[in-house]
Short mmCIF file of C-alpha atoms and ligand atoms in Angstrom, two decimals:
data_model
loop_
_atom_site.label_atom_id
_atom_site.label_comp_id
_atom_site.label_asym_id
_atom_site.label_seq_id
_atom_site.Cartn_x
_atom_site.Cartn_y
_atom_site.Cartn_z
CA MET B 1 0.00 0.00 0.00
CA LEU B 2 1.48 3.34 -1.09
CA LEU B 3 1.46 5.84 1.75
CA GLY B 4 4.60 7.87 1.16
CA GLY B 5 3.07 10.99 -0.44
CA GLN B 6 3.01 14.47 1.05
CA GLY B 7 -0.77 14.85 0.98
CA THR B 8 -0.46 18.50 -0.03
CA ARG B 9 -4.03 18.71 -1.32
CA LEU B 10 -5.36 17.67 2.07
CA ARG B 11 -3.59 20.46 3.93
CA PRO B 12 -4.06 21.78 6.55
CA PHE B 13 -5.01 18.38 8.00
CA THR B 14 -1.98 16.49 6.65
CA LEU B 15 0.38 19.05 8.23
CA SER B 16 -0.19 17.35 11.58
CA THR B 17 -1.66 13.96 10.62
CA PRO B 18 -0.50 11.63 7.82
CA LYS B 19 -3.30 10.92 5.34
CA ALA B 20 -3.75 7.29 6.39
CA PHE B 21 -4.52 8.43 9.95
CA LEU B 22 -7.12 11.05 9.02
CA PRO B 23 -10.56 10.09 10.29
CA VAL B 24 -13.17 9.03 7.78
CA ALA B 25 -16.45 8.66 9.66
CA ASN B 26 -14.39 8.51 12.86
CA VAL B 27 -12.00 5.71 11.87
CA PRO B 28 -8.55 6.10 10.27
CA MET B 29 -8.74 6.16 6.48
CA ILE B 30 -6.43 3.14 6.20
CA GLN B 31 -8.97 0.98 7.99
CA TYR B 32 -11.25 0.95 4.92
CA GLN B 33 -8.49 -0.61 2.83
CA LEU B 34 -7.45 -3.09 5.51
CA SER B 35 -11.10 -4.07 5.89
CA LEU B 36 -11.39 -4.68 2.13
CA LEU B 37 -8.16 -6.70 2.03
CA SER B 38 -9.24 -8.87 4.93
CA ARG B 39 -12.59 -9.54 3.19
CA TYR B 40 -10.58 -11.16 0.37
CA LYS B 41 -8.37 -13.07 2.82
CA ILE B 42 -5.22 -11.12 1.98
CA ASP B 43 -3.01 -11.89 4.96
CA THR B 44 0.18 -9.90 4.24
CA VAL B 45 0.25 -6.14 3.68
CA ILE B 46 3.31 -3.96 3.16
CA LEU B 47 3.00 -0.26 3.89
CA ALA B 48 5.37 1.76 1.67
CA VAL B 49 5.93 4.86 3.76
CA SER B 50 8.29 7.79 3.67
CA PRO B 51 7.94 10.53 6.31
CA GLN B 52 7.21 9.43 9.90
CA CYS B 53 7.50 5.73 9.01
CA GLN B 54 7.58 4.36 12.57
CA LYS B 55 4.28 6.12 13.37
CA TYR B 56 2.56 3.48 11.26
CA ARG B 57 3.34 0.82 13.87
CA LYS B 58 0.10 2.03 15.40
CA PHE B 59 -1.74 -0.01 12.75
CA PHE B 60 -0.18 -3.34 13.76
CA GLY B 61 -3.02 -3.89 16.28
CA ILE B 62 -5.88 -3.18 13.84
CA SER B 63 -4.24 -5.38 11.20
CA LYS B 64 -3.76 -8.28 13.57
CA SER B 65 -7.44 -8.19 14.53
CA LEU B 66 -8.27 -8.44 10.80
CA GLY B 67 -5.91 -11.40 10.29
CA ILE B 68 -3.31 -9.32 8.44
CA ASN B 69 0.47 -9.36 8.98
CA LEU B 70 1.73 -5.86 8.45
CA TYR B 71 5.25 -4.85 7.32
CA LEU B 72 6.72 -1.38 7.03
CA SER B 73 8.86 -0.53 4.01
CA CYS B 74 10.45 2.80 4.93
CA GLU B 75 11.89 5.21 2.36
CA LYS B 76 14.58 7.57 3.66
CA LYS B 77 13.41 10.05 1.06
CA PRO B 78 10.23 9.66 -1.01
CA LEU B 79 10.91 7.34 -3.95
CA GLY B 80 7.73 8.09 -5.87
CA THR B 81 4.90 5.67 -6.57
CA ALA B 82 7.03 3.17 -8.56
CA GLY B 83 10.17 3.64 -6.43
CA GLY B 84 8.07 2.88 -3.33
CA ILE B 85 6.87 -0.40 -4.87
CA ARG B 86 10.42 -1.32 -5.96
CA ASN B 87 11.71 -0.57 -2.46
CA ALA B 88 9.22 -3.07 -1.00
CA TYR B 89 10.72 -5.85 -3.21
CA LYS B 90 12.50 -7.46 -0.27
CA PHE B 91 9.18 -8.21 1.46
CA LEU B 92 7.65 -9.95 -1.54
CA LYS B 93 7.81 -13.72 -1.66
CA GLY B 94 7.84 -16.09 -4.62
CA ASP B 95 6.59 -15.36 -8.10
CA GLU B 96 2.93 -14.75 -7.27
CA PRO B 97 1.31 -11.52 -8.51
CA PHE B 98 0.59 -8.93 -5.83
CA PHE B 99 -1.89 -6.08 -5.34
CA VAL B 100 -0.82 -2.45 -5.03
CA PHE B 101 -3.14 0.15 -3.54
CA ASN B 102 -2.86 3.91 -3.51
CA GLY B 103 -3.36 4.82 0.13
CA ASP B 104 -5.86 7.57 -0.57
CA ILE B 105 -8.71 5.74 -2.25
CA ILE B 106 -11.73 4.10 -0.67
CA SER B 107 -13.39 1.38 -2.69
CA ASP B 108 -15.29 -1.87 -2.45
CA CYS B 109 -13.54 -3.34 -5.51
CA ASN B 110 -14.07 -7.09 -5.91
CA LEU B 111 -10.47 -8.28 -5.59
CA ASP B 112 -11.31 -11.92 -6.41
CA LYS B 113 -12.88 -10.90 -9.72
CA MET B 114 -9.97 -8.58 -10.47
CA LEU B 115 -7.44 -11.38 -9.86
CA GLU B 116 -9.47 -13.77 -12.02
CA PHE B 117 -9.48 -11.14 -14.81
CA HIS B 118 -5.71 -10.66 -14.41
CA LYS B 119 -5.01 -14.38 -14.77
CA LYS B 120 -7.44 -14.85 -17.66
CA SER B 121 -5.88 -11.93 -19.55
CA ASP B 122 -2.40 -13.25 -18.83
CA ALA B 123 -1.54 -9.64 -17.95
CA ASP B 124 1.79 -8.26 -16.72
CA ILE B 125 -0.17 -5.57 -14.91
CA SER B 126 -3.90 -5.11 -14.36
CA ILE B 127 -5.15 -1.67 -13.43
CA ALA B 128 -8.58 -1.17 -11.87
CA VAL B 129 -10.37 1.60 -13.73
CA VAL B 130 -13.56 3.52 -13.11
CA GLU B 131 -15.65 5.57 -15.50
CA VAL B 132 -16.07 9.25 -14.60
CA GLU B 133 -17.72 12.22 -16.30
CA ASN B 134 -14.70 14.50 -16.18
CA SER B 135 -11.45 12.59 -16.43
CA LYS B 136 -8.91 15.37 -16.98
CA ASP B 137 -7.61 15.49 -13.37
CA PHE B 138 -6.78 11.77 -13.36
CA GLY B 139 -4.65 9.18 -15.11
CA VAL B 140 -6.68 8.53 -18.26
CA ILE B 141 -6.69 5.09 -19.85
CA VAL B 142 -7.48 4.17 -23.46
CA VAL B 143 -8.28 0.48 -24.09
CA ASP B 144 -8.96 -1.76 -27.08
CA GLN B 145 -11.98 -4.06 -27.34
CA ASP B 146 -10.26 -6.71 -25.16
CA LYS B 147 -9.55 -4.09 -22.44
CA ARG B 148 -5.84 -4.10 -23.24
CA ILE B 149 -4.42 -0.68 -22.40
CA GLU B 150 -3.19 1.26 -25.44
CA GLN B 151 -2.48 4.57 -23.74
CA PHE B 152 -2.01 5.83 -20.21
CA ILE B 153 -1.88 9.62 -19.94
CA GLU B 154 -1.58 11.33 -16.55
CA LYS B 155 -3.84 14.40 -16.23
CA PRO B 156 -4.23 15.17 -19.97
CA GLN B 157 -5.47 18.55 -21.24
CA GLN B 158 -7.89 16.80 -23.57
CA PRO B 159 -8.79 13.32 -22.36
CA LEU B 160 -9.42 10.64 -24.96
CA SER B 161 -11.52 8.49 -22.66
CA ASN B 162 -13.63 8.56 -19.50
CA LEU B 163 -11.82 5.62 -17.94
CA ILE B 164 -9.43 6.59 -15.16
CA ASN B 165 -6.84 4.87 -13.03
CA ALA B 166 -8.53 3.83 -9.77
CA GLY B 167 -5.21 3.31 -7.95
CA ILE B 168 -5.50 -0.46 -7.52
CA TYR B 169 -3.07 -2.65 -9.49
CA ILE B 170 -2.10 -6.30 -9.79
CA ILE B 171 1.55 -6.65 -10.78
CA GLN B 172 3.59 -9.68 -11.85
CA PRO B 173 6.79 -9.61 -9.74
CA ASP B 174 9.17 -9.77 -12.74
CA ILE B 175 7.87 -6.30 -13.75
CA LEU B 176 9.77 -4.91 -10.73
CA ASP B 177 13.01 -5.50 -12.69
CA GLU B 178 11.82 -2.71 -15.00
CA ILE B 179 11.95 -0.16 -12.14
CA PRO B 180 15.41 1.14 -11.20
CA ALA B 181 16.23 0.66 -7.49
CA GLY B 182 16.91 3.55 -5.10
CA LYS B 183 15.64 6.24 -7.49
CA GLU B 184 12.54 8.39 -7.45
CA VAL B 185 10.23 6.97 -10.13
CA SER B 186 6.54 7.58 -10.86
CA ILE B 187 4.42 4.60 -11.86
CA GLU B 188 1.81 6.81 -13.51
CA LYS B 189 4.07 9.22 -15.40
CA GLU B 190 7.03 6.95 -16.23
CA VAL B 191 6.53 3.22 -15.72
CA PHE B 192 3.05 2.64 -17.21
CA PRO B 193 3.64 4.65 -20.44
CA GLU B 194 7.11 3.06 -20.82
CA LEU B 195 5.81 -0.50 -20.37
CA ILE B 196 3.03 0.08 -22.92
CA LYS B 197 5.66 1.30 -25.40
CA LYS B 198 7.70 -1.85 -24.75
CA GLY B 199 4.68 -4.02 -25.58
CA LYS B 200 4.06 -5.32 -22.05
CA LYS B 201 0.54 -6.53 -21.41
CA LEU B 202 -1.34 -3.96 -19.35
CA PHE B 203 -5.07 -4.60 -18.96
CA ALA B 204 -7.91 -2.54 -17.48
CA TYR B 205 -10.29 -4.15 -14.99
CA ILE B 206 -13.50 -2.12 -14.93
CA HIS B 207 -14.79 -1.56 -11.40
CA THR B 208 -18.43 -0.46 -11.20
CA GLY B 209 -18.98 -0.32 -7.41
CA TYR B 210 -18.01 2.36 -4.91
CA TRP B 211 -14.81 4.29 -5.54
CA LYS B 212 -13.54 7.61 -4.23
CA ASP B 213 -10.16 9.29 -4.47
CA VAL B 214 -9.98 10.84 -1.01
CA GLY B 215 -6.95 13.02 -1.79
CA THR B 216 -8.71 16.42 -1.87
CA ILE B 217 -10.74 18.28 0.75
CA LYS B 218 -13.86 18.09 -1.43
CA ASN B 219 -13.59 14.33 -1.94
CA PHE B 220 -12.53 13.69 1.66
CA LYS B 221 -15.74 15.40 2.78
CA ALA B 222 -17.81 13.45 0.24
CA ALA B 223 -16.30 10.10 1.33
CA ASN B 224 -17.11 10.83 4.98
CA PHE B 225 -20.70 11.61 4.07
CA ASP B 226 -21.04 8.62 1.73
CA ILE B 227 -19.98 6.26 4.49
CA VAL B 228 -22.41 7.67 7.04
CA GLN B 229 -25.13 7.51 4.36
CA GLY B 230 -24.39 3.80 3.82
CA LYS B 231 -23.17 4.11 0.22
CA ILE B 232 -20.30 1.66 0.62
CA ASN B 233 -20.51 -2.02 1.39
CA LEU B 234 -17.57 -2.63 3.74
CA ASP B 235 -17.94 -4.60 6.95
CA HIS B 236 -17.02 -1.97 9.50
CA ALA B 237 -18.79 0.79 7.54
CA ASN B 238 -21.95 -1.33 7.67
CA LYS B 239 -21.54 -1.73 11.44
CA LEU B 240 -21.23 2.03 11.81
CA GLN B 241 -24.39 2.42 9.76
CA ALA B 242 -26.31 0.09 12.07
CA GLU B 243 -25.52 2.16 15.19
CA SER B 244 -28.40 4.57 15.58
CA PHE B 245 -27.82 7.82 17.42
CA PHE B 246 -30.27 9.22 19.94
CA SER B 247 -30.07 12.15 22.32
CA GLU B 248 -32.99 14.17 23.72
CA LYS B 249 -30.87 17.28 23.43
CA VAL B 250 -30.30 17.03 19.68
CA MET B 251 -32.89 17.90 17.04
CA LEU B 252 -31.81 15.54 14.32
CA ASN B 253 -32.89 16.15 10.75
CA GLY B 254 -30.42 14.03 8.79
CA ARG B 255 -27.66 11.64 9.76
CA LEU B 256 -25.30 11.97 12.70
CA SER B 257 -22.34 9.76 13.57
CA THR B 258 -20.56 10.40 16.86
CA GLY B 259 -17.39 9.11 18.49
CA LYS B 260 -16.90 8.40 22.20
CA ASN B 261 -17.49 10.88 25.02
CA VAL B 262 -19.32 13.48 22.97
CA VAL B 263 -21.41 15.96 24.97
CA PHE B 264 -24.23 18.06 23.47
CA GLY B 265 -25.76 21.14 25.08
CA ASN B 266 -29.54 21.67 24.86
CA ASN B 267 -31.27 22.26 21.58
CA VAL B 268 -28.39 21.46 19.24
CA LYS B 269 -29.70 21.20 15.66
CA VAL B 270 -28.16 18.72 13.25
CA SER B 271 -29.09 18.56 9.58
CA GLY B 272 -27.64 16.96 6.46
CA THR B 273 -24.79 14.64 7.35
CA VAL B 274 -22.68 15.35 10.41
CA ILE B 275 -19.76 13.51 12.00
CA VAL B 276 -18.51 14.40 15.47
CA GLY B 277 -15.29 12.83 16.76
CA ASP B 278 -14.31 11.59 20.24
CA GLY B 279 -14.27 13.98 23.16
CA CYS B 280 -16.12 16.91 21.52
CA TYR B 281 -18.45 19.38 23.22
CA ILE B 282 -21.18 21.12 21.20
CA GLY B 283 -22.78 24.07 23.00
CA GLU B 284 -26.50 24.81 23.24
CA ASN B 285 -28.45 26.15 20.26
CA THR B 286 -25.56 25.42 17.93
CA VAL B 287 -26.44 24.31 14.40
CA LEU B 288 -24.32 21.70 12.61
CA LYS B 289 -25.05 21.16 8.93
CA ASP B 290 -23.01 18.86 6.64
CA ALA B 291 -20.03 19.14 8.94
CA ILE B 292 -17.09 16.99 10.04
CA ILE B 293 -15.75 17.74 13.48
CA PHE B 294 -12.51 15.93 14.34
CA ARG B 295 -11.51 15.00 17.94
CA ASN B 296 -11.54 17.11 21.14
CA VAL B 297 -13.21 20.13 19.54
CA LEU B 298 -15.05 22.57 21.73
CA ILE B 299 -17.83 24.57 20.10
CA GLY B 300 -19.68 27.22 22.15
CA LYS B 301 -23.33 28.32 22.16
CA ASN B 302 -25.31 29.67 19.19
CA CYS B 303 -22.74 28.75 16.56
CA LEU B 304 -23.32 27.67 12.99
CA ILE B 305 -20.94 25.18 11.36
CA GLU B 306 -21.89 24.42 7.77
CA ASP B 307 -20.15 22.53 4.92
CA SER B 308 -16.93 22.54 6.93
CA ILE B 309 -14.27 20.39 8.49
CA ILE B 310 -12.98 21.39 11.92
CA GLY B 311 -9.53 20.01 12.88
CA ASN B 312 -8.61 18.37 16.19
CA SER B 313 -8.50 20.36 19.45
CA THR B 314 -9.97 23.53 17.96
CA PHE B 315 -11.89 25.93 20.20
CA ILE B 316 -14.77 27.89 18.70
CA GLU B 317 -16.25 30.41 21.11
CA ASP B 318 -19.96 31.40 21.26
CA ASN B 319 -21.86 32.94 18.35
CA CYS B 320 -19.39 32.03 15.58
CA GLU B 321 -20.42 31.21 11.99
CA ILE B 322 -18.14 28.98 9.94
CA ARG B 323 -19.16 28.06 6.41
CA ASP B 324 -17.40 26.11 3.66
CA ALA B 325 -14.10 26.03 5.56
CA ALA B 326 -11.26 23.62 6.35
CA ILE B 327 -9.99 24.61 9.78
CA ALA B 328 -6.57 23.32 10.91
CA ASP B 329 -5.90 21.52 14.22
CA GLY B 330 -5.49 23.61 17.35
CA CYS B 331 -7.15 26.86 16.17
CA ARG B 332 -9.06 29.25 18.37
CA PHE B 333 -11.90 31.48 17.15
CA CYS B 334 -13.02 34.33 19.35
CA GLN B 335 -16.75 34.93 19.79
CA TYR B 336 -18.74 36.28 16.83
CA THR B 337 -16.06 35.24 14.32
CA LYS B 338 -17.50 34.77 10.84
CA ILE B 339 -15.70 32.72 8.17
CA LYS B 340 -16.79 31.81 4.68
CA ASN B 341 -14.52 30.41 2.02
CA SER B 342 -14.70 32.75 -0.98
CA GLY B 343 -14.80 29.72 -3.27
CA ASN B 344 -11.71 30.84 -5.18
CA SER B 345 -9.52 27.93 -4.12
CA VAL B 346 -8.84 25.78 -7.15
CA ARG B 347 -7.27 23.08 -4.97
CA LEU B 348 -10.48 22.23 -3.10
P1 LIG J 1 -0.73 15.22 -2.94
O1 LIG J 1 0.50 15.91 -2.45
O2 LIG J 1 -1.97 15.87 -2.46
O3 LIG J 1 -0.74 14.94 -4.43
O4 LIG J 1 -0.80 13.82 -2.20
P2 LIG J 1 0.00 12.46 -2.42
O5 LIG J 1 1.37 12.65 -2.95
O6 LIG J 1 -0.12 11.73 -1.12
O7 LIG J 1 -0.95 11.73 -3.44
P3 LIG J 1 -0.73 11.18 -4.92
O8 LIG J 1 -2.09 11.08 -5.49
O9 LIG J 1 0.28 11.98 -5.62
O10 LIG J 1 -0.14 9.74 -4.65
C1 LIG J 1 -0.91 8.55 -4.80
C2 LIG J 1 -0.55 7.59 -3.70
O11 LIG J 1 0.84 7.29 -3.76
C3 LIG J 1 -0.82 8.14 -2.29
O12 LIG J 1 -1.38 7.12 -1.52
C4 LIG J 1 0.55 8.54 -1.80
O13 LIG J 1 0.70 8.38 -0.39
C5 LIG J 1 1.47 7.55 -2.53
N1 LIG J 1 2.79 8.13 -2.80
C6 LIG J 1 3.07 9.28 -3.45
N2 LIG J 1 4.40 9.49 -3.49
C7 LIG J 1 4.98 8.44 -2.83
C8 LIG J 1 6.32 8.08 -2.53
O14 LIG J 1 7.28 8.80 -2.83
N3 LIG J 1 6.54 6.90 -1.85
C9 LIG J 1 5.49 6.10 -1.49
N4 LIG J 1 5.77 4.98 -0.81
N5 LIG J 1 4.21 6.41 -1.75
C10 LIG J 1 3.95 7.57 -2.42
#
């Protein structure tokens, strides 16, 4: 699993928390992938990590409970998406094909069917693809009638197809010899186009279920809401869905998912989809609408939080209005503060 990126598009949250640890519906993002892998009885997972590698030991416990042996493949400096895979060579056993996952996608891809497709096609690499309306911000894939990949173009100006790279691959181990060791190499920009040129067999497996690239603030928000709304069929997401929330103090007109030790004041109004993390306090008469509140956040009375994400340990005093914002960890807003994103950020 590739986790060595900088996560720049998810700043400010990735400044203090690596992407894999960010909460999606109150559980670390990585848990959705581990849950999927355990569904398909994958028992060995290698995390290809660059900054803060040892931090990822935290996931050994979760993995064990899912029947997964976890290994850390640390990069002293980021080696890129192909370099990270090459660097994990030493952990791979035998000549069996292996899966590679981008760490910032959430999907319920059928891995058994994908592996069957890979074997039937006798592919060197199979890439899971999804169809989207606007493909220009992704790796665009052009296939022939047998789903053999003819072109792979990363973020083209004028896309030739609506099929995009979903960030899940099956790779034959001998392909790793094509990636130089110890160098920064991109699988999307260098390795895939080069292998196609060399006549290697790259095939596209079309995934039609749930898929979200969670690498931007907009998509991160959408994935959180999708999960609370039950749009993905993953075991622990289904469990979360089954837990119904009730509090006499909250007027609930939508869906609310809460962590542990959350305290609501009287007459809190919740509408749309709202997620509140562990240890938060929401003051009386506050309105939460389509909001994600991370852990240990304190929100005073008569506030409005709408279409926003509030980072860990932030303190919002009484009578504040925060709309369409991504607030970093540890901020403090004095009473009557009003914030609204102007909508000019192209990176959202
Ligand atoms: P942005 O800075 O927002 O683009 O984030 P990113 O670099 O994390 O995401 P990108 O979409 O570029 O990368 C796709 C996946 O590859 C993510 O899961 C990254 O963590 C991972 N990745 C990117 N660069 C490296 C790297 O140098 N080494 C490893 N091991 N993984 C990487």
